[in-house]
Tab-separated table of C-alpha atoms and ligand atoms in Angstrom:
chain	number	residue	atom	x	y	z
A	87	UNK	CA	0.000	0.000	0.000
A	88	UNK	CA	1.203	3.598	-1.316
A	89	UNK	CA	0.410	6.214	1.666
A	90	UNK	CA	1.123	9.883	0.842
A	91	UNK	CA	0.566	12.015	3.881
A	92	UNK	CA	0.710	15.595	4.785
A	93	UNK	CA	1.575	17.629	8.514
A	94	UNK	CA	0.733	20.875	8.311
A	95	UNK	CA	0.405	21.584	12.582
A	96	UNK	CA	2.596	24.195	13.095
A	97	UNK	CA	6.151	25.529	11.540
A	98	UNK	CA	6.929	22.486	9.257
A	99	UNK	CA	5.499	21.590	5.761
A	100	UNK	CA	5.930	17.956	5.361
A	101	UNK	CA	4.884	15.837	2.977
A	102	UNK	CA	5.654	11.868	2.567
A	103	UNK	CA	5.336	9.146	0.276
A	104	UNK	CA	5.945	5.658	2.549
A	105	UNK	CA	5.526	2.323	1.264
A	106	UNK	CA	3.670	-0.534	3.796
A	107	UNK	CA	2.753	-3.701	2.664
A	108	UNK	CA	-1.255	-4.593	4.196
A	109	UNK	CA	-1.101	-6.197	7.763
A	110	UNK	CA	3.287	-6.356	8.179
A	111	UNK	CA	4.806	-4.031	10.009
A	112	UNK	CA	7.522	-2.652	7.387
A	113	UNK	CA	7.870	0.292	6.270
A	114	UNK	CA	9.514	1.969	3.415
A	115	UNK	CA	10.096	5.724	3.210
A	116	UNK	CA	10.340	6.598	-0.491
A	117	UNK	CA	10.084	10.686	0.282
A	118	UNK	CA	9.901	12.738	3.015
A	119	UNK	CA	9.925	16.251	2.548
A	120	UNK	CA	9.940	19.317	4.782
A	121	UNK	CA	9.964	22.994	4.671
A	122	UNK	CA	10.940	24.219	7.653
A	123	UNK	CA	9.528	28.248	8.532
A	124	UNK	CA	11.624	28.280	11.660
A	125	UNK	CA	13.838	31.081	9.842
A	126	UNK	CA	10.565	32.948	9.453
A	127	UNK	CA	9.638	32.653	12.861
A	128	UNK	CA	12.708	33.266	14.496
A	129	UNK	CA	12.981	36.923	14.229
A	130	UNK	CA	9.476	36.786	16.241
A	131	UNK	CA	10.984	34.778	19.301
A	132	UNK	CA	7.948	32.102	18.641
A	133	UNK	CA	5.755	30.913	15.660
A	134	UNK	CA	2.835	33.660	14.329
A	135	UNK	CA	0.181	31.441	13.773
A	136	UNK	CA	-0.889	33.912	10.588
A	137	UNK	CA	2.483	33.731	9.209
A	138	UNK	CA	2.568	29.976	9.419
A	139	UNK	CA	-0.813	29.529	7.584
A	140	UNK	CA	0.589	31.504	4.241
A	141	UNK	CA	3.769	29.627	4.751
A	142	UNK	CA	2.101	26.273	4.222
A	143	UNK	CA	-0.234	27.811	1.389
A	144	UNK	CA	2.859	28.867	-0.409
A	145	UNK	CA	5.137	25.478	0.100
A	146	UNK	CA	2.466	22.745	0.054
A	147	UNK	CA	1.521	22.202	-3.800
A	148	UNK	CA	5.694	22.005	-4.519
A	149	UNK	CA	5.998	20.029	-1.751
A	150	UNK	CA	3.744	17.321	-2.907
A	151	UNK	CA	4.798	17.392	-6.470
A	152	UNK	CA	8.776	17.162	-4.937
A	153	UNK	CA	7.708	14.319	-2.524
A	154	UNK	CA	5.779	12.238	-5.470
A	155	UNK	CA	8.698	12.148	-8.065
A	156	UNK	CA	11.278	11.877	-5.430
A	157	UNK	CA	9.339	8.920	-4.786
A	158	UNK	CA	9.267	8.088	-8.674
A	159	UNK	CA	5.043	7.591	-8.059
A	160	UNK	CA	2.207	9.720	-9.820
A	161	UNK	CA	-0.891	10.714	-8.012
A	162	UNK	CA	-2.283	7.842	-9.443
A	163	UNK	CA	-0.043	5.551	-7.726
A	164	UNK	CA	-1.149	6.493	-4.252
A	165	UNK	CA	-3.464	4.322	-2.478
A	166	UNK	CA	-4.285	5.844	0.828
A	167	UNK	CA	-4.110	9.773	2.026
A	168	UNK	CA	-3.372	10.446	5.306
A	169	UNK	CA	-3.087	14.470	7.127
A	170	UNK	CA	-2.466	15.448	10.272
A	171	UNK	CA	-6.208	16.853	11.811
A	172	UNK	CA	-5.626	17.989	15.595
A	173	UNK	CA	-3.599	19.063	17.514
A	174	UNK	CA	-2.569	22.291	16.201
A	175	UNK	CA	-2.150	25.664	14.952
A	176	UNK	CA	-6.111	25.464	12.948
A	177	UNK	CA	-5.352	27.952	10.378
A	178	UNK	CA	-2.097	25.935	9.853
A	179	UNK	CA	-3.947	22.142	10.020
A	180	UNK	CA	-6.801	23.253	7.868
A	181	UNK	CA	-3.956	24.194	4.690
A	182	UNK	CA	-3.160	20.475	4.549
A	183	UNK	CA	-6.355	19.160	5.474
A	184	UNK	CA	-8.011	21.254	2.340
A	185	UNK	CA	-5.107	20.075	0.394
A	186	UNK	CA	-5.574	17.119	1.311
A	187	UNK	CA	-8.940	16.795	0.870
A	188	UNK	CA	-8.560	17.997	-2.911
A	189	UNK	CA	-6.430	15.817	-3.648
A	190	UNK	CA	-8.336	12.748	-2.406
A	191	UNK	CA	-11.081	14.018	-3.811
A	192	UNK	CA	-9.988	14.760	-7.403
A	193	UNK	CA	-7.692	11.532	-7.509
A	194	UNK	CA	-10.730	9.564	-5.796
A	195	UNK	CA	-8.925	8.369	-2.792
A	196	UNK	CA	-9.487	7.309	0.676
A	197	UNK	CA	-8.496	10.098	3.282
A	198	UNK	CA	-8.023	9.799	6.833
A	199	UNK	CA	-7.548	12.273	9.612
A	200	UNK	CA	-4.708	11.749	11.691
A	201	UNK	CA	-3.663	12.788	15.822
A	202	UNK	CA	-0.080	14.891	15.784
A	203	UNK	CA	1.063	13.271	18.849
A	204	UNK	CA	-0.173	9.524	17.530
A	205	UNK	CA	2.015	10.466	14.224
A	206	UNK	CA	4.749	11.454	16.897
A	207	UNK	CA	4.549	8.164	18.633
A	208	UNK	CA	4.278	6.524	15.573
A	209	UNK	CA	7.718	7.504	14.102
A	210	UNK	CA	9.034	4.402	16.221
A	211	UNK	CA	6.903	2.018	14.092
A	212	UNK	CA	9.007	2.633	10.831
A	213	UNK	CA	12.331	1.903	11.926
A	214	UNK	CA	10.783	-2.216	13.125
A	215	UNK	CA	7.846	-4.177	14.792
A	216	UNK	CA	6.929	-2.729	18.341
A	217	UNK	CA	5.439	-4.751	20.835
A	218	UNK	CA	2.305	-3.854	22.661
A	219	UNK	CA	1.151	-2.658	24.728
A	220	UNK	CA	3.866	0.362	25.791
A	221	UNK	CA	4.219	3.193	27.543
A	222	UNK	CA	5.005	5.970	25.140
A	223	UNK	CA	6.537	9.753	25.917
A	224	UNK	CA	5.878	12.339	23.337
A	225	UNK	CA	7.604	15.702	24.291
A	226	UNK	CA	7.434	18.594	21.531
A	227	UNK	CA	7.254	22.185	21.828
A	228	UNK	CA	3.605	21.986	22.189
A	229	UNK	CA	2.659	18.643	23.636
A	230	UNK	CA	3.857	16.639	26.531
A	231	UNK	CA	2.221	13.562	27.386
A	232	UNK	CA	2.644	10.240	28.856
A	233	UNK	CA	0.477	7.456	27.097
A	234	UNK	CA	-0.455	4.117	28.093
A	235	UNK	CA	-1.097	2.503	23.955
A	236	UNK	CA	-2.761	-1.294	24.303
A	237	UNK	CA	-2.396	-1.428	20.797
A	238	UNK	CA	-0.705	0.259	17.713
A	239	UNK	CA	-4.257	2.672	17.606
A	240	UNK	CA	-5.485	2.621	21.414
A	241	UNK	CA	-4.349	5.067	23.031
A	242	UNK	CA	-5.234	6.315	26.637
A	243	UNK	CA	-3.214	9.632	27.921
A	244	UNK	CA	-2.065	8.996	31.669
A	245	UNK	CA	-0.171	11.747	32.316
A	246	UNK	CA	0.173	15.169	31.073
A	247	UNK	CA	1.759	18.660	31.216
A	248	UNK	CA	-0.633	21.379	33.456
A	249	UNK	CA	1.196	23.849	31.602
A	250	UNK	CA	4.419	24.830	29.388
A	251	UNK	CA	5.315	21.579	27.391
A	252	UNK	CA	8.967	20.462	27.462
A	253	UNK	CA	10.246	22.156	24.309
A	254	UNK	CA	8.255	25.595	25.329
A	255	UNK	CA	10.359	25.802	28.389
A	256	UNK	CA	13.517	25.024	26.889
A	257	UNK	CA	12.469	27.515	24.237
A	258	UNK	CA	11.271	30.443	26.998
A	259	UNK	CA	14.183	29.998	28.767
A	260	UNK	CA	16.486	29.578	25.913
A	261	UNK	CA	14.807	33.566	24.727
A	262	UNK	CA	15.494	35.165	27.911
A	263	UNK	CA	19.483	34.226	27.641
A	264	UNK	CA	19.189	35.867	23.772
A	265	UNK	CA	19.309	31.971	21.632
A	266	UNK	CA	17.834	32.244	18.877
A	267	UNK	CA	13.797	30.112	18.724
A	268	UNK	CA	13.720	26.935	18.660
A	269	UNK	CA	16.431	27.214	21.810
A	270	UNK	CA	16.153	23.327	22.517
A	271	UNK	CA	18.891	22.285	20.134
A	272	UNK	CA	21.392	25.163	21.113
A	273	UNK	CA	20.235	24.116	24.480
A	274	UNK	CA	21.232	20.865	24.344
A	275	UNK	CA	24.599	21.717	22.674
A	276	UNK	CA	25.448	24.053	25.752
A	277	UNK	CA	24.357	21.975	27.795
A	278	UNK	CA	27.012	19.770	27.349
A	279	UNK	CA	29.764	22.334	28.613
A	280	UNK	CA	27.657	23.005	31.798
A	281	UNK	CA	28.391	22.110	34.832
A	282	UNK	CA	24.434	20.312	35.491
A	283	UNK	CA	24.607	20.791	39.663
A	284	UNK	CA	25.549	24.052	39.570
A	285	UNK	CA	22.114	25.627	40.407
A	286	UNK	CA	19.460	23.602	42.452
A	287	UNK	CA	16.137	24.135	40.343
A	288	UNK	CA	12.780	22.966	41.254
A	289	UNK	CA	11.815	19.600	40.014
A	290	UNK	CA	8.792	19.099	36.737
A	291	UNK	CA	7.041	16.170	37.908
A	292	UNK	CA	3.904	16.495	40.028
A	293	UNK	CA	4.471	15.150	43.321
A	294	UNK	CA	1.060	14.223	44.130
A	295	UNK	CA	0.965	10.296	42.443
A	296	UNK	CA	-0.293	11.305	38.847
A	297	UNK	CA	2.145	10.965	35.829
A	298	UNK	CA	1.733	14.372	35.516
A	299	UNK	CA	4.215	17.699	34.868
A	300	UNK	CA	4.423	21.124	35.349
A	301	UNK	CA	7.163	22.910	33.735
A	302	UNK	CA	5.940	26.940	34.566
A	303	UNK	CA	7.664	26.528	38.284
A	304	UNK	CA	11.206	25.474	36.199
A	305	UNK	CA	10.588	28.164	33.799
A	306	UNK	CA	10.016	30.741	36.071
A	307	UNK	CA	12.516	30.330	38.987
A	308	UNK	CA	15.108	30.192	36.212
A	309	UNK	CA	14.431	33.746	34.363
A	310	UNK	CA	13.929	35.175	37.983
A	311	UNK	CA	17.318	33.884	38.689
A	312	UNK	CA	18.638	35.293	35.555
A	313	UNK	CA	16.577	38.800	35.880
A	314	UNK	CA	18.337	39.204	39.721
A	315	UNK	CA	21.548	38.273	38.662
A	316	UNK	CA	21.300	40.687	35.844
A	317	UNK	CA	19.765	43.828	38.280
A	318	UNK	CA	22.872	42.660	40.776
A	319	UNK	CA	25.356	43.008	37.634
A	320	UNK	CA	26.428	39.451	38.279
A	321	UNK	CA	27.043	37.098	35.480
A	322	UNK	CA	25.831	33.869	34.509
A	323	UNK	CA	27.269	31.032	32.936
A	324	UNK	CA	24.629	30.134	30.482
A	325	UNK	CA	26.178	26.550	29.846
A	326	UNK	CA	25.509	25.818	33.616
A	327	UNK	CA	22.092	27.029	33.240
A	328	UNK	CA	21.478	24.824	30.264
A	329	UNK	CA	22.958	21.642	31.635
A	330	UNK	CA	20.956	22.307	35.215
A	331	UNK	CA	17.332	22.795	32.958
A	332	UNK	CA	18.360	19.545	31.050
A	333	UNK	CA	19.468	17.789	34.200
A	334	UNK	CA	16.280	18.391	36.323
A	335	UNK	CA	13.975	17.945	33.463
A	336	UNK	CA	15.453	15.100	32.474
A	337	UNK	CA	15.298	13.570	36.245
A	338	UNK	CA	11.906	14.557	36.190
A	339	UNK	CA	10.841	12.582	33.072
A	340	UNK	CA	12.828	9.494	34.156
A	341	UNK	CA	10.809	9.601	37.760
A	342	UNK	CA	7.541	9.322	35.954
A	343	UNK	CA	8.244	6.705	33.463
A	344	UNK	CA	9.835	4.294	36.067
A	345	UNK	CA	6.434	4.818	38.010
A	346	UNK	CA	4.431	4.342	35.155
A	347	UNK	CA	6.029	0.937	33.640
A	348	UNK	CA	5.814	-0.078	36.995
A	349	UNK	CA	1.901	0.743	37.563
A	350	UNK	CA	1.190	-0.493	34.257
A	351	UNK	CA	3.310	-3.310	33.818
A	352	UNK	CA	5.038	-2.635	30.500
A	353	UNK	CA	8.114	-3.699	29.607
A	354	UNK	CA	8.634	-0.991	26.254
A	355	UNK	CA	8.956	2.429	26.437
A	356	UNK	CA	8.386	4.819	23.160
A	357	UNK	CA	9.991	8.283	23.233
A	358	UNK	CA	9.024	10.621	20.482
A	359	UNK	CA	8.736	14.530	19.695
A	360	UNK	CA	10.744	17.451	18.960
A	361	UNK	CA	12.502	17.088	22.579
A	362	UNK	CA	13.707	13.629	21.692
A	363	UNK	CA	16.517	14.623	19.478
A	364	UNK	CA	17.847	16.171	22.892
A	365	UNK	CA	21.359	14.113	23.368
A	366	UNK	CA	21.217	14.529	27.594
A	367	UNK	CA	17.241	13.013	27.238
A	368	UNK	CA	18.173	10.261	24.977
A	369	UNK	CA	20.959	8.959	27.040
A	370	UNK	CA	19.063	9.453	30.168
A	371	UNK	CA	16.364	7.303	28.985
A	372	UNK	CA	18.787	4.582	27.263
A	373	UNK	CA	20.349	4.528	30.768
A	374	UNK	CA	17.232	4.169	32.430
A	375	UNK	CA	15.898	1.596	30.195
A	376	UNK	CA	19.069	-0.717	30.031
A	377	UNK	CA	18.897	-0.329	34.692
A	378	UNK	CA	15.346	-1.879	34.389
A	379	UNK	CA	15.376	-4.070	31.128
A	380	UNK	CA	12.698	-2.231	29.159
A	381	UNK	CA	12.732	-2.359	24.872
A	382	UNK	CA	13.112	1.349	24.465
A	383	UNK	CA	12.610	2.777	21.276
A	384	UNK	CA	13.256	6.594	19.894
A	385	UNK	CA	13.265	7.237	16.352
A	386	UNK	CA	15.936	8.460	14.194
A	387	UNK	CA	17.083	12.033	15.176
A	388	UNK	CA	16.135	12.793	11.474
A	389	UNK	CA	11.887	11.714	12.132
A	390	UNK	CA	11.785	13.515	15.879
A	391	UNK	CA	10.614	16.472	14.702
A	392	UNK	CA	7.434	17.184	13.135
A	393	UNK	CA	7.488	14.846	9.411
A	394	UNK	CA	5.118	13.044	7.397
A	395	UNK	CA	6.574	9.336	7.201
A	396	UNK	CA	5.007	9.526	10.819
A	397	UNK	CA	1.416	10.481	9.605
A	398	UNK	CA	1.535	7.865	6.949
A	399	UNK	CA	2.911	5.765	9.756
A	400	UNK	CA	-0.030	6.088	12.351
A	401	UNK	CA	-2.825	6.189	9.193
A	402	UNK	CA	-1.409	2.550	8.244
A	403	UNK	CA	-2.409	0.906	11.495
A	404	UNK	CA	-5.826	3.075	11.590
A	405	UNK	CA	-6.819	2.306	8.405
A	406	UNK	CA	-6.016	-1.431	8.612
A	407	UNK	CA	-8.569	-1.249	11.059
A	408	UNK	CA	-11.333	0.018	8.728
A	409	UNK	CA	-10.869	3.473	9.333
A	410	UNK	CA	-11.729	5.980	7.150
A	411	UNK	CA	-12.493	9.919	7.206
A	412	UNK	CA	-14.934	11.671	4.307
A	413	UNK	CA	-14.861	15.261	2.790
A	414	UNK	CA	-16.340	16.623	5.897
A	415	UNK	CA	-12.382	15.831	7.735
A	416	UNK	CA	-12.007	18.880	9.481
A	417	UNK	CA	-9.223	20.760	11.730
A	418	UNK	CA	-9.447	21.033	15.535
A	419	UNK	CA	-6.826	23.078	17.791
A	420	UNK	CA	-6.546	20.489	20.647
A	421	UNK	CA	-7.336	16.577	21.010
A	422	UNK	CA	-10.735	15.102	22.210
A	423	UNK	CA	-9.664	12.850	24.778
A	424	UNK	CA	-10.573	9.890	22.218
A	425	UNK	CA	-8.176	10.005	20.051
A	426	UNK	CA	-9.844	9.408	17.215
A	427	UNK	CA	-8.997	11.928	14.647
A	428	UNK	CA	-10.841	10.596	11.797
B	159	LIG	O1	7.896	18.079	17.514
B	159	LIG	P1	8.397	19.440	17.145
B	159	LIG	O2	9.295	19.556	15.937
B	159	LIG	O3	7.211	20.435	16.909
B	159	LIG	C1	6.054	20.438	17.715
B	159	LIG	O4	5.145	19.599	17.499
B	159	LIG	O5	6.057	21.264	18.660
B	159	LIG	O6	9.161	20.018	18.437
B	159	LIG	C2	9.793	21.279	18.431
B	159	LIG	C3	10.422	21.489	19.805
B	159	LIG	C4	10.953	22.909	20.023
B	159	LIG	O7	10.480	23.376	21.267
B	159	LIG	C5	12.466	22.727	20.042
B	159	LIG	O8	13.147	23.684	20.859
B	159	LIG	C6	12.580	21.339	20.613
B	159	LIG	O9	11.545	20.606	19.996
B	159	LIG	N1	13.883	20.721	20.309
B	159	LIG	C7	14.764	20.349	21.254
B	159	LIG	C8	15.903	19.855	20.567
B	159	LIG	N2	15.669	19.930	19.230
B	159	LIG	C9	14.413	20.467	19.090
B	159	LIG	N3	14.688	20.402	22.594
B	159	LIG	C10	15.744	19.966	23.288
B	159	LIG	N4	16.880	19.492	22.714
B	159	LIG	C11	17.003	19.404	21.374
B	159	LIG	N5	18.114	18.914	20.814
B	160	LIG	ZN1	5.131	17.843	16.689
């Protein structure tokens, strides 16, 4: 089966064509294409939700004709469309979902809407068979969530940020010391010359038995910090603030996944998101998995961010089941708690 799928959520274009054969899990990306706008949005300090709507306007017809010949397929090769439907910027999700749309429609397709965070979770399917059920950890700029999957499609959110997601405080806090948005990867690149005990910084997981985090307590302590220092004329190595951020957060995440396995018996872990590419979080967790024995799975560096090899990726296992969406898909700015985006 011939999938060509779109993500359209928030700064990336992306368009995909990926190969699966009907009821295996294998996977074959033939093209995966992405226009980034983060240059756009930079200059901003965040993504401008108007701006990113033209962006995908103007990028996503090229897109799709790069990401069918770099896949050596015509339109009328494709046998399944998949988009990204929720969650997201809406005037961004509803470019590809029209496109999307039209181009089911006038090469009389199937179409299917797809979750954003499924997709992200999904990215771990391509690279080989994953067992179920898992635990899987999806931390982006927007989303941050701990999910408890029974199968490739079920999906049941168990814990969950209360407020700033992972990549938004690396990003705030990443502003106020004058990096350039996204922060995360020059982050995680200073992090590395830090010193990560050298300021004691209040911990992201909730403390009261749920899997849950809040990440505004972090953020703030850490540009008060850097405001006083500032009014007292005292410097601040950034590095050590970097590596202390990644350190605690990366504690945090750690403490809630070892609870969770444990209270739900699972014995694979999925990572996935922007966040993931973050070197300090992906040795944390490879550490923390080897300690306990648990199959843990992050995708490639390369499919972390937002792509759309991980929409076609998710749409597979949905429409195996005999899902489909019609011309009345439509765009939604956050998740119903079902998960079912078609
Ligand atoms: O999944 P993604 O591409 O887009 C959303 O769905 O939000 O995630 C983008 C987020 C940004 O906040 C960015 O700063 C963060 O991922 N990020 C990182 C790293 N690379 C990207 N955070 C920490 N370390 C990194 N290496
Ligand atoms: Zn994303």
């Amino acid at each position: 089966m011939l999938y060509l799928a779109f993500e359209s959520s928030c700064d990336e274009t992306a368009v995909a064509v990926v190969s699966s054969p009907e009821g295996k899990d294998e996977f074959t990306v033939l093209s995966n294409e992405i226009a980034s706008q983060v240059d756009v949005h930079a200059k901003y300090g965040g993504v401008v939700p108007e701006i990113a709507s033209r962006a995908h306007i103007e990028a996503i017809s090229a897109l799709t004709y790069k990401a069918l010949s770099d896949a050596g397929v015509t339109a009328a090769d494709i046998d399944r469309v998949a988009v990204t439907t929720e969650p997201g910027l809406i005037g961004a999700l509803l470019v590809g979902v029209n496109f999307a749309k039209s181009f089911a429609y006038s090469n009389n397709k199937p179409i299917l809407g797809v979750n954003h965070i499924k997709g992200h979770v999904a990215a771990n399917y391509v690279s080989g068979p994953v067992k179920t059920p898992f635990i899987a950890f999806v931390a982006s700029g927007g989303h941050t969530s701990i999910i408890k999957a029974s199968s490739h499609t079920d999906f049941e959110t168990v814990g969950r940020t209360l407020d700033d997601a992972v990549g938004e405080a690396f990003d705030k806090i990443g502003r106020r010391m004058g990096l350039n948005y996204p922060c995360g990867a020059a982050m995680d690149r200073l992090a590395s010359e830090g010193d990560p005990e050298a300021f004691k910084l209040p911990a992201v997981h909730m403390k009261d038995g749920s899997f849950n985090f809040s990440l505004s307590g972090l953020k703030t302590h850490v540009i008060n910090m850097l405001n006083t220092a500032e009014m007292k004329g005292e410097s601040v190595d950034i590095r050590d603030v970097c590596a202390s951020v990644t350190a605690v957060i990366c504690d945090s995440v750690v403490r809630q996944l070892n609870e969770c396995v444990k209270r739900y018996k699972v014995d694979t872990l999925l990572a996935a998101g922007g966040v993931l590419a973050n070197s300090h979080l992906r040795a944390a967790l490879t550490e923390f998995c080897r300690k306990k024995g648990l199959d843990l799975r992050i995708p490639p560096i390369s499919l972390c961010g937002d792509n759309g090899v991980m929409i076609a990726a998710a749409a597979k296992y949905e429409y195996e089941k005999g899902r489909y969406s019609d011309m009345s898909l439509d765009g939604r700015p956050s998740s119903k708690d079902d998960w079912k985006s078609y």
